[in-house]
Amino acid sequence: SAVRSNVLDNIIIPCEKSIYQQTDDKESAMTIQQQIKKDLMGAMKDKNEDKKSTLRVIMGEFARADTKELSDDEVIKVLKKLIKSEKETLSRKGSDEDSVFIRIIETYLPQMALENEIIAWVNDNIDLSQFKSKMQAMGPIMKHFGTRADGNAVKAILQKL
């Protein structure tokens, strides 16, 4: 009986450890979409109406997509589209104030590349003399920075160089 329990202990303990390890990996690898779903539940519990309504709008946009699970890049495109739409609405109203809706959405976007970071990368990696126009260098720059760089900011930087 003592031998049996030792054998069982050896079998059970490693299994329990691997289950916990998988849980930790899943939490650290949570997608933006999963984080938004989790935060929506939290906003509902906390009765945070601004956050709840904003996250519901975002979830509604996700529902329009062809696939159920979106990649982080696809989620970021949806979020940027919502921010752009809100900014256009505010500018039509003549309002310069910052929207709570925009601030909440921006918390889910990756940290944007700083202007000096973009300039340093361009100086180190792009030979502008290879291009007929500086604007043709936008392709490789945007490919490198992806969603971390705003196209209008890159365009302004290239015009300065």
Coordinates of C-alpha atoms in Angstrom, one line a residue:
S1 CA 0.0 0.0 0.0
A2 CA 2.9 2.4 0.8
V3 CA 4.5 1.6 -2.5
R4 CA 1.3 2.2 -4.3
S5 CA 0.7 5.6 -2.8
N6 CA 4.3 6.6 -3.7
V7 CA 3.7 5.6 -7.3
L8 CA 0.4 7.5 -7.3
D9 CA 2.0 10.5 -5.8
N10 CA 4.7 10.5 -8.4
I11 CA 2.0 10.4 -11.1
I12 CA -0.4 12.9 -9.7
I13 CA 2.1 15.6 -8.7
P14 CA 3.7 16.1 -12.2
C15 CA 0.2 16.2 -13.8
E16 CA -0.9 18.9 -11.4
K17 CA 2.3 20.9 -12.0
S18 CA 1.8 20.7 -15.8
I19 CA -1.8 21.9 -15.6
Y20 CA -0.7 25.0 -13.6
Q21 CA 2.1 25.6 -16.1
Q22 CA -0.3 25.6 -19.0
T23 CA -2.6 28.0 -17.2
D24 CA 0.3 30.4 -16.6
D25 CA 1.3 30.2 -20.3
K26 CA -2.3 30.9 -21.4
E27 CA -2.5 34.0 -19.2
S28 CA 0.7 35.4 -20.4
A29 CA -0.2 34.7 -24.1
M30 CA -3.6 36.3 -23.9
T31 CA -4.6 38.0 -27.1
I32 CA -5.9 41.6 -27.1
Q33 CA -9.3 40.3 -28.1
Q34 CA -9.3 37.9 -25.1
Q35 CA -8.2 40.8 -22.8
I36 CA -11.0 43.0 -24.0
K37 CA -13.5 40.2 -23.3
K38 CA -12.1 39.8 -19.8
D39 CA -12.1 43.6 -19.2
L40 CA -15.7 43.8 -20.4
M41 CA -16.7 41.3 -17.7
G42 CA -14.7 43.3 -15.1
A43 CA -16.3 46.6 -16.2
M44 CA -19.8 45.0 -15.8
K45 CA -18.9 43.8 -12.3
D46 CA -17.5 47.2 -11.4
K47 CA -20.5 49.0 -13.0
N48 CA -18.1 51.2 -15.1
E49 CA -20.6 52.4 -17.7
D50 CA -18.0 54.2 -19.9
K51 CA -15.7 51.3 -20.2
K52 CA -18.6 48.8 -20.5
S53 CA -20.2 50.7 -23.4
T54 CA -16.9 51.2 -25.2
L55 CA -15.9 47.6 -24.9
R56 CA -19.3 46.5 -26.2
V57 CA -18.8 48.7 -29.3
I58 CA -15.5 47.1 -29.8
M59 CA -16.9 43.6 -29.4
G60 CA -19.7 44.5 -31.9
E61 CA -17.0 45.4 -34.4
F62 CA -15.3 42.0 -33.8
A63 CA -18.6 40.3 -34.5
R64 CA -18.6 41.8 -38.0
A65 CA -15.4 40.0 -38.8
D66 CA -15.3 36.8 -40.9
T67 CA -13.5 34.8 -38.2
K68 CA -14.5 34.4 -34.6
E69 CA -10.9 34.9 -33.3
L70 CA -9.0 37.8 -34.7
S71 CA -5.2 38.2 -34.6
D72 CA -3.7 41.1 -32.6
D73 CA -2.9 42.9 -35.8
E74 CA -6.6 42.6 -37.0
V75 CA -7.8 43.8 -33.6
I76 CA -5.4 46.8 -33.7
K77 CA -6.8 47.7 -37.2
V78 CA -10.4 47.6 -35.8
L79 CA -9.4 49.7 -32.8
K80 CA -7.6 52.3 -35.0
K81 CA -10.6 52.5 -37.3
L82 CA -12.9 53.2 -34.3
I83 CA -10.5 55.9 -33.0
K84 CA -10.4 57.5 -36.4
S85 CA -14.2 57.4 -36.7
E86 CA -14.6 59.0 -33.3
K87 CA -12.0 61.7 -34.0
E88 CA -13.9 62.6 -37.3
T89 CA -17.2 62.8 -35.5
L90 CA -15.7 65.1 -32.8
S91 CA -14.1 67.3 -35.5
R92 CA -17.5 67.6 -37.3
K93 CA -19.0 68.7 -34.1
G94 CA -16.2 71.2 -33.6
S95 CA -15.2 69.7 -30.4
D96 CA -11.5 69.6 -29.5
E97 CA -12.0 67.8 -26.2
D98 CA -10.5 64.3 -25.7
S99 CA -13.1 61.5 -25.8
V100 CA -13.3 59.0 -23.0
F101 CA -14.1 56.5 -25.7
I102 CA -10.8 57.2 -27.4
R103 CA -8.8 57.0 -24.2
I104 CA -10.3 53.6 -23.3
I105 CA -9.6 52.2 -26.8
E106 CA -6.0 53.6 -26.8
T107 CA -5.2 51.5 -23.7
Y108 CA -5.4 48.4 -25.9
L109 CA -3.1 49.7 -28.6
P110 CA 0.7 48.9 -28.5
Q111 CA 3.1 51.7 -27.6
M112 CA 3.6 53.8 -30.7
A113 CA 7.1 54.3 -32.0
L114 CA 8.5 57.7 -31.1
E115 CA 9.6 60.1 -33.8
N116 CA 13.3 59.9 -32.8
E117 CA 13.0 56.1 -32.9
I118 CA 11.7 56.2 -36.4
I119 CA 14.3 58.7 -37.6
A120 CA 17.1 56.6 -36.0
W121 CA 15.9 53.5 -37.8
V122 CA 15.5 55.3 -41.1
N123 CA 19.0 56.7 -40.8
D124 CA 20.5 53.3 -40.0
N125 CA 18.6 51.1 -42.4
I126 CA 17.2 53.2 -45.4
D127 CA 19.3 54.8 -48.2
L128 CA 17.0 57.5 -49.5
S129 CA 19.1 57.9 -52.6
Q130 CA 17.8 54.5 -53.8
F131 CA 14.3 55.8 -54.1
K132 CA 13.0 58.3 -56.8
S133 CA 11.0 59.9 -54.0
K134 CA 11.4 59.9 -50.3
M135 CA 7.7 58.8 -50.0
Q136 CA 8.7 55.5 -51.7
A137 CA 10.6 54.6 -48.6
M138 CA 7.4 54.4 -46.6
G139 CA 6.9 50.8 -47.6
P140 CA 9.9 49.4 -45.8
I141 CA 9.5 51.7 -42.9
M142 CA 5.9 50.7 -42.3
K143 CA 6.7 47.1 -42.8
H144 CA 9.4 47.3 -40.1
F145 CA 7.3 49.3 -37.5
G146 CA 3.9 47.8 -38.5
T147 CA 1.1 49.0 -36.3
R148 CA 3.5 50.8 -34.0
A149 CA 3.9 53.7 -36.5
D150 CA 1.3 56.0 -37.8
G151 CA 1.5 56.5 -41.5
N152 CA 0.9 60.2 -41.3
A153 CA 3.7 60.6 -38.8
V154 CA 6.1 58.6 -41.0
K155 CA 5.2 60.8 -44.0
A156 CA 5.9 63.9 -41.9
I157 CA 9.3 62.5 -40.9
L158 CA 10.2 61.7 -44.4
Q159 CA 9.3 65.2 -45.6
K160 CA 11.6 66.6 -43.0
L161 CA 14.6 64.4 -44.0

